[in-house]
Short mmCIF file of C-alpha atoms and ligand atoms in Angstrom, two decimals:
data_model
loop_
_atom_site.label_atom_id
_atom_site.label_comp_id
_atom_site.label_asym_id
_atom_site.label_seq_id
_atom_site.Cartn_x
_atom_site.Cartn_y
_atom_site.Cartn_z
CA MET A 146 -29.66 9.19 6.75
CA ALA A 147 -29.08 12.38 4.81
CA GLU A 148 -26.86 12.38 1.75
CA LEU A 149 -23.14 12.73 2.45
CA ALA A 150 -20.41 14.93 1.04
CA LEU A 151 -16.78 14.48 2.08
CA VAL A 152 -14.21 17.24 2.35
CA VAL A 153 -10.70 15.82 2.59
CA LEU A 154 -7.99 18.18 3.79
CA ALA A 155 -4.79 17.44 1.94
CA ALA A 156 -3.20 20.83 1.54
CA GLY A 157 -0.23 20.43 3.85
CA MET A 158 3.12 19.68 2.27
CA GLY A 159 4.30 18.11 5.53
CA THR A 160 7.67 19.79 6.06
CA ARG A 161 8.63 17.36 8.81
CA MET A 162 8.45 14.48 6.36
CA LYS A 163 11.52 16.03 4.64
CA SER A 164 10.17 14.82 1.33
CA ALA A 165 9.79 16.01 -2.25
CA ILE A 166 6.27 14.57 -2.40
CA PRO A 167 3.21 15.85 -0.50
CA LYS A 168 2.68 14.21 2.87
CA VAL A 169 -0.65 12.56 1.99
CA LEU A 170 1.02 10.58 -0.81
CA HIS A 171 3.28 8.71 1.60
CA LYS A 172 2.23 5.11 1.96
CA ILE A 173 0.93 2.77 4.62
CA ALA A 174 0.74 -0.87 3.49
CA GLY A 175 1.51 0.05 -0.10
CA ARG A 176 -1.37 2.53 -0.36
CA SER A 177 -1.10 6.31 0.02
CA MET A 178 -2.60 7.83 3.16
CA LEU A 179 -4.91 9.88 0.94
CA SER A 180 -6.10 6.72 -0.79
CA HIS A 181 -6.77 5.01 2.57
CA VAL A 182 -8.94 7.91 3.67
CA LEU A 183 -10.74 8.04 0.33
CA HIS A 184 -11.37 4.27 0.45
CA ALA A 185 -12.99 4.65 3.89
CA GLY A 186 -15.03 7.56 2.49
CA LYS A 187 -16.00 5.57 -0.59
CA GLU A 188 -17.47 2.83 1.58
CA LEU A 189 -19.92 5.40 2.89
CA GLY A 190 -21.27 5.96 -0.60
CA ALA A 191 -20.85 9.73 -0.46
CA ALA A 192 -22.63 11.75 -3.14
CA LYS A 193 -19.74 14.20 -3.41
CA VAL A 194 -16.06 14.13 -2.52
CA VAL A 195 -13.99 17.31 -2.46
CA VAL A 196 -10.23 17.21 -1.93
CA ILE A 197 -8.58 20.41 -0.73
CA HIS A 198 -5.00 20.41 -1.98
CA GLY A 199 -2.05 22.77 -1.88
CA PRO A 200 -0.47 24.57 -4.83
CA ASP A 201 1.34 22.43 -7.37
CA MET A 202 0.25 18.97 -6.27
CA PRO A 203 -0.66 17.14 -9.49
CA GLY A 204 0.13 13.82 -7.77
CA VAL A 205 -2.61 14.43 -5.21
CA LEU A 206 -5.22 15.00 -7.94
CA GLN A 207 -4.14 11.91 -9.84
CA GLU A 208 -4.19 9.75 -6.73
CA ALA A 209 -7.64 10.95 -5.67
CA ARG A 210 -9.10 10.36 -9.15
CA GLY A 211 -7.71 6.84 -9.03
CA VAL A 212 -10.01 6.06 -6.09
CA ILE A 213 -12.93 8.41 -6.82
CA PRO A 214 -13.06 9.23 -10.54
CA ASN A 215 -15.60 12.08 -10.18
CA CYS A 216 -13.76 13.64 -7.24
CA GLN A 217 -13.82 17.46 -7.08
CA PHE A 218 -10.86 19.63 -6.14
CA SER A 219 -10.17 23.00 -4.67
CA GLU A 220 -6.81 24.61 -4.11
CA GLN A 221 -5.93 26.26 -0.82
CA ARG A 222 -3.28 28.76 -1.91
CA GLU A 223 -2.46 30.15 1.50
CA ARG A 224 -2.42 28.11 4.68
CA LEU A 225 -4.66 30.18 6.90
CA GLY A 226 -5.98 27.37 9.10
CA THR A 227 -8.18 24.29 9.09
CA GLY A 228 -11.39 26.33 8.96
CA HIS A 229 -10.05 28.30 6.00
CA ALA A 230 -9.12 25.02 4.31
CA VAL A 231 -12.68 23.69 4.61
CA SER A 232 -14.08 26.99 3.33
CA MET A 233 -12.31 26.25 0.02
CA ALA A 234 -15.04 23.65 -0.67
CA LYS A 235 -17.73 26.32 -0.92
CA GLU A 236 -18.18 26.26 -4.66
CA ALA A 237 -18.09 22.47 -4.91
CA LEU A 238 -20.79 22.13 -2.23
CA ALA A 239 -23.06 24.93 -3.47
CA GLY A 240 -26.66 23.72 -3.43
CA PHE A 241 -25.82 20.39 -1.78
CA LYS A 242 -28.48 19.21 0.65
CA GLY A 243 -27.14 16.90 3.32
CA THR A 244 -24.30 16.27 5.74
CA VAL A 245 -20.69 17.30 5.18
CA LEU A 246 -17.95 15.15 6.75
CA THR A 247 -14.46 16.60 7.01
CA LEU A 248 -11.56 14.13 6.89
CA TRP A 249 -7.78 14.49 7.27
CA GLY A 250 -5.71 13.23 4.39
CA ASP A 251 -2.92 12.36 6.81
CA ALA A 252 -4.89 10.19 9.26
CA PRO A 253 -5.22 6.96 7.31
CA LEU A 254 -6.51 4.46 9.87
CA VAL A 255 -10.00 5.86 10.25
CA LYS A 256 -12.70 3.22 9.71
CA ALA A 257 -15.81 3.63 7.58
CA ASP A 258 -17.97 2.46 10.51
CA THR A 259 -16.64 5.25 12.71
CA LEU A 260 -17.38 7.86 10.04
CA ARG A 261 -20.84 6.38 9.54
CA ALA A 262 -21.54 6.62 13.29
CA LEU A 263 -20.36 10.24 13.28
CA ALA A 264 -22.60 11.16 10.34
CA ALA A 265 -25.52 9.34 11.96
CA LYS A 266 -25.39 11.80 14.90
CA ILE A 267 -26.83 14.50 12.66
CA ASP A 268 -30.55 15.03 13.13
CA ALA A 269 -33.02 17.92 13.48
CA LYS A 270 -31.69 18.86 16.93
CA HIS A 271 -28.01 18.17 16.31
CA ARG A 272 -26.92 19.78 13.09
CA MET A 273 -23.27 19.28 13.92
CA ALA A 274 -21.27 16.44 15.49
CA VAL A 275 -17.62 16.00 16.38
CA LEU A 276 -15.49 12.89 16.78
CA ALA A 277 -13.40 12.74 19.96
CA PHE A 278 -11.10 10.28 21.70
CA GLU A 279 -9.52 9.81 25.13
CA ALA A 280 -5.87 10.74 24.62
CA GLU A 281 -3.06 8.93 26.38
CA ASN A 282 -1.25 12.26 26.35
CA PRO A 283 -3.54 15.14 25.28
CA PHE A 284 -0.70 17.61 24.66
CA GLY A 285 -1.11 19.40 21.33
CA TYR A 286 -4.70 18.38 20.70
CA GLY A 287 -7.82 20.51 20.85
CA ARG A 288 -9.73 19.75 24.10
CA MET A 289 -13.46 19.08 24.15
CA ILE A 290 -15.44 21.47 26.33
CA THR A 291 -18.60 19.50 27.08
CA LYS A 292 -21.76 19.73 29.17
CA GLY A 293 -23.41 16.34 29.53
CA LYS A 294 -23.58 14.85 26.05
CA ALA A 295 -23.39 18.22 24.32
CA VAL A 296 -20.20 19.82 23.06
CA LEU A 297 -19.97 23.52 23.77
CA ASP A 298 -16.54 24.38 22.41
CA ILE A 299 -13.13 23.03 21.45
CA ARG A 300 -10.05 24.70 22.91
CA GLU A 301 -6.73 24.44 21.10
CA GLN A 302 -3.61 23.63 23.13
CA LEU A 303 -2.15 27.13 22.86
CA ASP A 304 -5.43 28.81 23.80
CA ALA A 305 -6.33 26.49 26.69
CA SER A 306 -6.27 27.47 30.37
CA PRO A 307 -4.33 25.24 32.80
CA ALA A 308 -7.63 23.63 33.88
CA GLU A 309 -8.68 22.99 30.28
CA ARG A 310 -5.30 21.45 29.52
CA LYS A 311 -6.15 18.70 32.01
CA ILE A 312 -9.05 17.52 29.83
CA ARG A 313 -8.18 14.23 28.15
CA LEU A 314 -11.14 14.07 25.77
CA CYS A 315 -9.62 15.42 22.57
CA ASN A 316 -10.72 16.55 19.16
CA SER A 317 -9.97 14.17 16.29
CA GLY A 318 -10.67 16.95 13.81
CA TYR A 319 -13.35 14.90 12.05
CA ILE A 320 -16.66 16.71 12.04
CA ALA A 321 -20.08 16.15 10.55
CA ILE A 322 -22.20 19.19 9.83
CA ASP A 323 -25.32 20.07 7.92
CA ASN A 324 -24.23 21.77 4.69
CA GLU A 325 -26.56 24.72 5.10
CA LEU A 326 -25.38 25.37 8.67
CA LEU A 327 -21.74 25.05 7.59
CA TRP A 328 -21.96 27.91 5.08
CA GLN A 329 -24.09 29.97 7.43
CA ILE A 330 -21.47 29.95 10.21
CA ILE A 331 -18.10 29.48 8.47
CA PRO A 332 -17.92 33.17 7.39
CA LYS A 333 -18.06 34.04 11.09
CA LEU A 334 -14.75 32.34 11.92
CA SER A 335 -12.10 34.67 13.20
CA ASN A 336 -8.33 34.30 13.42
CA LYS A 337 -7.98 36.15 16.72
CA ASN A 338 -6.30 33.28 18.55
CA ALA A 339 -2.83 32.12 19.58
CA LYS A 340 -1.92 30.78 16.11
CA GLY A 341 -3.60 33.56 14.15
CA GLU A 342 -5.45 30.92 12.11
CA PHE A 343 -9.07 30.31 11.15
CA TYR A 344 -9.78 27.25 13.28
CA LEU A 345 -12.29 24.67 12.08
CA THR A 346 -12.85 23.86 15.73
CA ASP A 347 -14.46 27.26 16.36
CA LEU A 348 -17.47 26.03 14.36
CA VAL A 349 -18.60 24.27 17.56
CA LYS A 350 -19.01 27.53 19.42
CA LEU A 351 -20.67 29.13 16.39
CA ALA A 352 -23.08 26.23 15.98
CA ASN A 353 -24.11 26.55 19.60
CA LYS A 354 -24.70 30.28 19.02
CA ALA A 355 -26.86 29.38 16.02
CA LYS A 356 -29.06 27.43 18.43
CA THR A 357 -28.16 23.91 17.40
CA LYS A 358 -26.69 21.26 19.64
CA VAL A 359 -23.36 19.66 18.78
CA ALA A 360 -23.31 15.89 19.26
CA LEU A 361 -20.34 13.81 20.34
CA ALA A 362 -19.09 10.57 18.79
CA THR A 363 -16.00 8.76 20.07
CA CYS A 364 -13.39 6.35 18.77
CA ASP A 365 -9.95 4.94 19.63
CA GLU A 366 -7.00 7.30 19.59
CA MET A 367 -5.09 5.15 17.05
CA GLU A 368 -7.88 5.36 14.52
CA VAL A 369 -7.58 9.10 14.15
CA ALA A 370 -3.83 9.41 14.71
CA GLY A 371 -2.19 11.67 12.16
CA VAL A 372 1.23 11.52 10.58
CA ASN A 373 3.62 14.43 10.82
CA ASP A 374 6.95 12.69 10.37
CA ARG A 375 8.43 9.38 9.23
CA ALA A 376 8.55 7.97 12.74
CA GLN A 377 4.79 8.41 13.07
CA LEU A 378 4.38 6.91 9.60
CA SER A 379 6.13 3.77 10.84
CA VAL A 380 3.96 3.61 13.98
CA LEU A 381 0.80 3.65 11.86
CA GLU A 382 2.30 1.10 9.47
CA ARG A 383 2.91 -1.23 12.41
CA GLU A 384 -0.65 -0.72 13.65
CA TYR A 385 -2.05 -1.34 10.19
CA GLN A 386 -0.01 -4.54 9.79
CA ARG A 387 -1.17 -5.82 13.18
CA GLU A 388 -4.77 -5.38 12.04
CA ALA A 389 -4.11 -6.91 8.60
CA ARG A 390 -2.53 -10.02 10.18
CA ARG A 391 -5.48 -10.40 12.51
CA ALA A 392 -7.87 -10.08 9.56
CA ALA A 393 -5.90 -12.62 7.48
CA MET A 394 -6.07 -15.21 10.25
CA ALA A 395 -9.73 -14.45 10.96
CA GLY A 396 -10.35 -15.06 7.25
CA GLY A 397 -8.88 -18.56 7.37
CA ALA A 398 -5.16 -18.19 6.65
CA THR A 399 -2.43 -19.71 8.80
CA LEU A 400 0.45 -17.33 9.49
CA ILE A 401 3.18 -19.28 11.22
CA ASP A 402 4.84 -16.13 12.56
CA PRO A 403 2.36 -13.29 11.94
CA ASP A 404 4.73 -10.52 13.03
CA THR A 405 7.03 -11.28 10.10
CA VAL A 406 4.40 -11.19 7.35
CA TYR A 407 3.66 -7.85 5.66
CA PHE A 408 0.48 -7.17 3.75
CA SER A 409 -0.67 -4.47 1.37
CA ALA A 410 -4.01 -2.77 1.87
CA ASP A 411 -5.42 -4.72 -1.09
CA THR A 412 -3.94 -8.20 -0.45
CA LYS A 413 -6.58 -10.92 -0.86
CA LEU A 414 -6.05 -14.40 0.61
CA GLY A 415 -8.22 -17.45 0.02
CA LYS A 416 -9.09 -20.14 2.53
CA ASP A 417 -6.51 -22.49 4.01
CA VAL A 418 -3.59 -20.47 2.77
CA VAL A 419 -0.42 -21.13 4.75
CA VAL A 420 2.16 -18.35 4.93
CA GLU A 421 5.57 -19.13 6.37
CA PRO A 422 7.74 -16.48 8.06
CA ASN A 423 9.22 -13.44 6.32
CA VAL A 424 6.84 -13.05 3.44
CA PHE A 425 6.14 -9.62 1.92
CA PHE A 426 2.98 -8.90 -0.07
CA GLY A 427 3.29 -5.76 -2.21
CA PRO A 428 0.23 -4.20 -3.85
CA GLY A 429 -2.06 -6.18 -6.14
CA VAL A 430 -1.78 -9.74 -4.84
CA VAL A 431 -4.67 -12.21 -4.98
CA VAL A 432 -4.10 -15.68 -3.52
CA GLY A 433 -6.48 -18.60 -4.09
CA ASP A 434 -7.42 -21.38 -1.68
CA ASP A 435 -4.96 -23.99 -0.40
CA VAL A 436 -1.89 -22.07 -1.49
CA GLU A 437 1.37 -22.49 0.43
CA ILE A 438 3.75 -19.55 0.51
CA LEU A 439 7.05 -20.67 1.92
CA ALA A 440 9.50 -18.54 3.86
CA ASN A 441 11.24 -15.43 2.51
CA SER A 442 9.14 -14.79 -0.57
CA HIS A 443 8.44 -11.33 -2.05
CA ILE A 444 5.21 -11.06 -4.02
CA GLU A 445 3.56 -8.11 -5.80
CA GLY A 446 1.05 -7.61 -8.61
CA THR A 447 0.45 -11.34 -8.82
CA VAL A 448 -2.52 -13.71 -9.01
CA ILE A 449 -1.85 -17.14 -7.49
CA SER A 450 -4.42 -19.83 -8.21
CA SER A 451 -5.51 -22.49 -5.77
CA GLY A 452 -3.18 -25.27 -4.72
CA ALA A 453 -0.03 -23.53 -5.90
CA ARG A 454 3.19 -23.66 -3.90
CA ILE A 455 5.45 -20.61 -3.84
CA GLY A 456 8.99 -20.36 -2.44
CA PRO A 457 10.95 -20.53 -0.27
CA PHE A 458 12.82 -17.47 -1.58
CA ALA A 459 10.55 -16.82 -4.56
CA ARG A 460 10.10 -13.42 -6.17
CA LEU A 461 6.84 -12.81 -8.00
CA ARG A 462 6.66 -9.46 -9.77
CA PRO A 463 3.82 -7.52 -11.39
CA GLY A 464 1.93 -9.41 -14.05
CA ALA A 465 2.74 -12.88 -12.77
CA GLU A 466 -0.17 -15.33 -12.95
CA ILE A 467 0.52 -18.63 -11.28
CA GLY A 468 -1.81 -21.45 -12.34
CA GLU A 469 -3.52 -24.04 -10.19
CA ASN A 470 -1.16 -26.43 -8.44
CA ALA A 471 1.86 -24.85 -10.08
CA HIS A 472 5.17 -24.78 -8.17
CA ILE A 473 7.50 -21.81 -8.08
CA GLY A 474 10.55 -22.71 -6.05
CA ASN A 475 13.63 -21.17 -4.52
CA PHE A 476 15.40 -18.31 -6.28
CA VAL A 477 12.85 -18.21 -9.05
CA GLU A 478 11.74 -14.80 -10.35
CA VAL A 479 8.57 -14.46 -12.40
CA LYS A 480 7.52 -11.20 -14.06
CA LYS A 481 4.59 -10.54 -16.44
CA ALA A 482 4.23 -14.24 -17.17
CA VAL A 483 1.47 -16.80 -17.11
CA ILE A 484 2.47 -20.10 -15.57
CA GLY A 485 0.04 -22.86 -16.57
CA LYS A 486 -1.77 -25.32 -14.37
CA GLY A 487 0.60 -27.77 -12.70
CA ALA A 488 3.70 -26.27 -14.32
CA LYS A 489 6.90 -26.25 -12.28
CA ALA A 490 9.89 -23.98 -12.03
CA ASN A 491 11.53 -25.21 -8.89
CA HIS A 492 14.99 -23.70 -8.84
CA LEU A 493 17.08 -20.71 -9.91
CA THR A 494 15.14 -19.37 -12.86
CA TYR A 495 13.99 -16.10 -14.46
CA ILE A 496 10.71 -16.17 -16.35
CA GLY A 497 9.77 -12.75 -17.72
CA ASP A 498 7.33 -11.81 -20.51
CA ALA A 499 6.36 -15.41 -21.05
CA VAL A 500 3.59 -17.96 -21.26
CA VAL A 501 4.35 -21.39 -19.85
CA GLY A 502 1.83 -24.10 -20.78
CA ALA A 503 0.17 -26.44 -18.32
CA GLY A 504 2.30 -29.31 -17.05
CA SER A 505 5.58 -27.95 -18.34
CA ASN A 506 8.76 -28.33 -16.33
CA ILE A 507 11.30 -25.54 -16.32
CA GLY A 508 14.73 -26.85 -15.32
CA ALA A 509 17.11 -25.17 -12.90
CA GLY A 510 18.95 -22.17 -14.28
CA THR A 511 16.57 -21.53 -17.17
CA ILE A 512 16.43 -17.91 -18.31
CA THR A 513 14.02 -16.17 -20.65
CA CYS A 514 16.23 -13.61 -22.39
CA ASN A 515 13.35 -11.15 -22.76
CA TYR A 516 15.28 -7.92 -23.29
CA ASP A 517 17.47 -7.07 -26.26
CA GLY A 518 18.71 -3.83 -24.78
CA TYR A 519 15.87 -1.87 -26.39
CA GLU A 520 12.64 -3.81 -26.18
CA LYS A 521 11.02 -6.67 -24.28
CA HIS A 522 9.95 -9.80 -26.18
CA LEU A 523 7.68 -12.76 -25.50
CA THR A 524 8.63 -16.39 -24.87
CA GLU A 525 5.81 -18.86 -25.52
CA ILE A 526 6.20 -22.37 -24.15
CA GLY A 527 3.46 -24.91 -24.97
CA GLU A 528 1.99 -27.55 -22.67
CA ASN A 529 4.03 -30.41 -21.26
CA VAL A 530 7.35 -29.07 -22.43
CA PHE A 531 10.52 -30.22 -20.69
CA VAL A 532 13.08 -27.45 -20.54
CA GLY A 533 16.49 -28.82 -19.53
CA SER A 534 18.63 -27.07 -16.96
CA ASN A 535 20.51 -23.93 -17.86
CA THR A 536 18.55 -23.24 -21.04
CA SER A 537 18.52 -19.71 -22.48
CA LEU A 538 15.34 -18.87 -24.39
CA VAL A 539 16.14 -15.87 -26.58
CA ALA A 540 12.86 -14.04 -27.10
CA PRO A 541 10.82 -13.65 -29.18
CA VAL A 542 10.67 -17.42 -29.39
CA LYS A 543 8.14 -20.27 -29.31
CA VAL A 544 8.48 -23.80 -28.01
CA GLY A 545 5.86 -26.25 -29.31
CA ALA A 546 3.86 -28.44 -26.94
CA GLY A 547 5.42 -31.70 -25.83
CA SER A 548 8.96 -30.75 -26.82
CA ASN A 549 12.16 -31.49 -24.95
CA ILE A 550 15.01 -29.02 -24.73
CA ALA A 551 18.38 -30.50 -23.84
CA ALA A 552 20.24 -28.98 -20.92
CA SER A 553 22.35 -25.92 -21.58
CA SER A 554 20.74 -25.10 -24.91
CA VAL A 555 20.42 -21.61 -26.35
CA ILE A 556 17.09 -21.44 -28.16
CA THR A 557 16.90 -18.78 -30.87
CA ARG A 558 14.32 -20.28 -33.25
CA GLU A 559 10.82 -21.73 -33.00
CA ILE A 560 10.72 -25.39 -31.94
CA PRO A 561 7.85 -27.41 -33.47
CA PRO A 562 5.73 -29.59 -31.16
CA ASP A 563 7.10 -32.91 -29.87
CA SER A 564 10.67 -32.14 -30.98
CA LEU A 565 14.03 -32.42 -29.33
CA ALA A 566 16.14 -29.25 -29.38
CA VAL A 567 19.82 -29.43 -28.58
CA SER A 568 22.18 -26.53 -28.94
CA ARG A 569 25.57 -26.94 -27.37
CA PRO A 570 29.18 -27.45 -28.46
CA GLU A 571 30.05 -31.07 -29.24
CA LEU A 572 31.24 -33.00 -26.20
CA ILE A 573 34.80 -34.20 -26.61
CA ILE A 574 36.14 -37.01 -24.39
CA LYS A 575 39.83 -38.00 -24.38
CA GLU A 576 40.29 -41.12 -22.30
CA GLY A 577 43.42 -41.25 -20.11
CA TRP A 578 44.24 -37.62 -20.88
CA ALA A 579 44.05 -36.39 -17.28
CA LYS A 580 46.32 -39.13 -15.98
CA ARG A 581 48.97 -38.33 -18.61
CA TYR A 582 48.68 -34.61 -17.85
CA ARG A 583 49.26 -35.25 -14.14
CA SER A 584 52.39 -37.31 -14.76
CA VAL A 585 53.90 -34.69 -17.08
CA LYS A 586 53.21 -31.98 -14.48
CA LYS A 587 54.80 -34.09 -11.73
CA ALA A 588 57.92 -34.79 -13.79
CA LEU A 589 58.41 -31.06 -14.45
CA LYS A 590 58.02 -30.23 -10.77
CA ASP A 591 60.52 -32.93 -9.72
CA ALA A 592 63.09 -31.70 -12.29
CA LYS A 593 62.77 -28.13 -10.97
CA ALA A 594 63.25 -29.27 -7.36
CA LYS A 595 66.40 -31.21 -8.33
CA GLY A 596 67.86 -28.17 -10.13
CA LYS A 597 67.56 -26.10 -6.92
CA GLY A 598 69.17 -28.76 -4.70
C1 UD1 B 687 -6.05 20.01 14.57
C2 UD1 B 687 -7.24 20.53 15.36
C3 UD1 B 687 -7.17 19.97 16.78
C4 UD1 B 687 -7.13 18.47 16.76
C5 UD1 B 687 -6.01 17.97 15.86
C6 UD1 B 687 -6.11 16.48 15.66
C7 UD1 B 687 -7.81 22.73 14.48
C8 UD1 B 687 -7.69 24.18 14.67
N1 UD1 B 687 -7.19 21.97 15.39
O1 UD1 B 687 -4.90 20.56 15.20
O2 UD1 B 687 -8.29 20.40 17.53
O3 UD1 B 687 -7.00 17.94 18.05
O4 UD1 B 687 -6.07 18.60 14.56
O5 UD1 B 687 -5.01 16.00 14.99
O6 UD1 B 687 -8.48 22.30 13.57
N2 UD1 B 687 -4.33 22.07 7.03
C9 UD1 B 687 -4.61 22.55 5.78
N3 UD1 B 687 -4.67 23.91 5.61
C10 UD1 B 687 -4.50 24.77 6.62
C11 UD1 B 687 -4.19 24.27 7.89
C12 UD1 B 687 -4.12 22.89 8.06
O7 UD1 B 687 -4.79 21.79 4.84
O8 UD1 B 687 -4.58 25.97 6.37
C13 UD1 B 687 -4.24 20.61 7.21
C14 UD1 B 687 -2.84 20.23 7.65
O9 UD1 B 687 -2.01 19.92 6.55
C15 UD1 B 687 -3.07 19.04 8.50
C16 UD1 B 687 -4.47 19.25 9.09
O10 UD1 B 687 -5.07 20.22 8.26
O11 UD1 B 687 -3.10 17.85 7.71
C17 UD1 B 687 -4.40 19.69 10.55
O12 UD1 B 687 -3.75 20.93 10.66
P1 UD1 B 687 -2.79 21.28 11.87
O13 UD1 B 687 -2.38 22.68 11.74
O14 UD1 B 687 -1.74 20.25 11.99
O15 UD1 B 687 -3.79 21.18 13.09
P2 UD1 B 687 -3.44 20.62 14.51
O16 UD1 B 687 -2.67 21.65 15.26
O17 UD1 B 687 -2.90 19.27 14.43
CA1 CA B 688 -1.68 17.90 13.10
#
């Protein structure tokens, strides 16, 4: 197959999103729509990627570089139509020999295989190909005007005759075209149409005039569905999640109630992972084999090693690393902390900016006081430490291996290995005190009642 160059259209601000950020930066499964499209493109191993963006969109450039570091950019200053938008890639594609694929930055579900099949349609006879789908309701889409397997033209909704409007085979907008042909015919686009725009779709007619056939590839409607507003964003999110759940189960995870588990585009699950209901995976989660994630847990930016048990009601935040067979229980929050092999924090605890050694036990109510109001500090707990319930560890602080901390202690200094640390007010016990107190109280009450009578 010829070399590939991708042109991603991301110039629209997306007014109907009612948002301060460009439309393509809105997210599906924790990943921007632009990033989804670029990931699909990246899988194709394209030689060049050009993103067409609108004025003043530094976020779009940054996002694209995050996926494709040597990505090229071109600004479309005025919105004169999809054909005009693609023409902005002229300089970036000068001298390129191969096939150009145009992608929408706001249609994030497209699969690499579909794009590959589209690009594969290009040969000596077919120097252009378009991707089409059977629309449930074709209203608003460009209709494919075909003869046998060849595409002759694409008619936009507003320009279509009543007969053409009945056609259900619609234009996805994705095209593959030989680079040389593209720049030969794109200057011939005209804006004499209902919208007064330079339509990318008119390239089909122009290609036919240039004596090349235009091939047809097809895909499912959902795969090329675009987002114009937040309701559509949520429809694609739902579709993406359905697919992600299917993939997780196909990969060997048990989801007790799949519809209640939410994945990010980059979530990685090992084998024999069990996920209970109502679990949310934010970006950056890697889960090892034989891990149990119990109900109602929220996990992001975390690596969980094999055999660990998480939740119910656990919150794992970015930078958490949970060791093999470790247990993180209910109402435990872990942030930027390494929890050693077999360590346990089973109840009601905050561990932030910390290292917990293997085999250590963190009692209920333990808090790492990591923030002094200005800066964050580290708590280092050695191996096999027993931290009693309700301990406050005031960071920066170190606890030596094998130490015991008595319940309710406030630890402000380093504890050497194998020590006992106790910090709490002396316990005072006065035997019989409560009984005497009760009788005094009763006598006073009786006297008062008598006075009233
Ligand atoms: C376009 C196609 C239509 C197809 C449909 C699929 C054309 C003329 N029509 O119609 O055949 O069925 O997509 O969804 O191509 N954009 C720019 N700069 C511009 C104009 C548009 O970047 O100057 C971007 C928009 O932000 C948008 C995309 O291109 O993301 C599509 O543009 P839009 O005007 O919405 O085209 P449609 O009417 O949807
Ligand atoms: Ca559109």
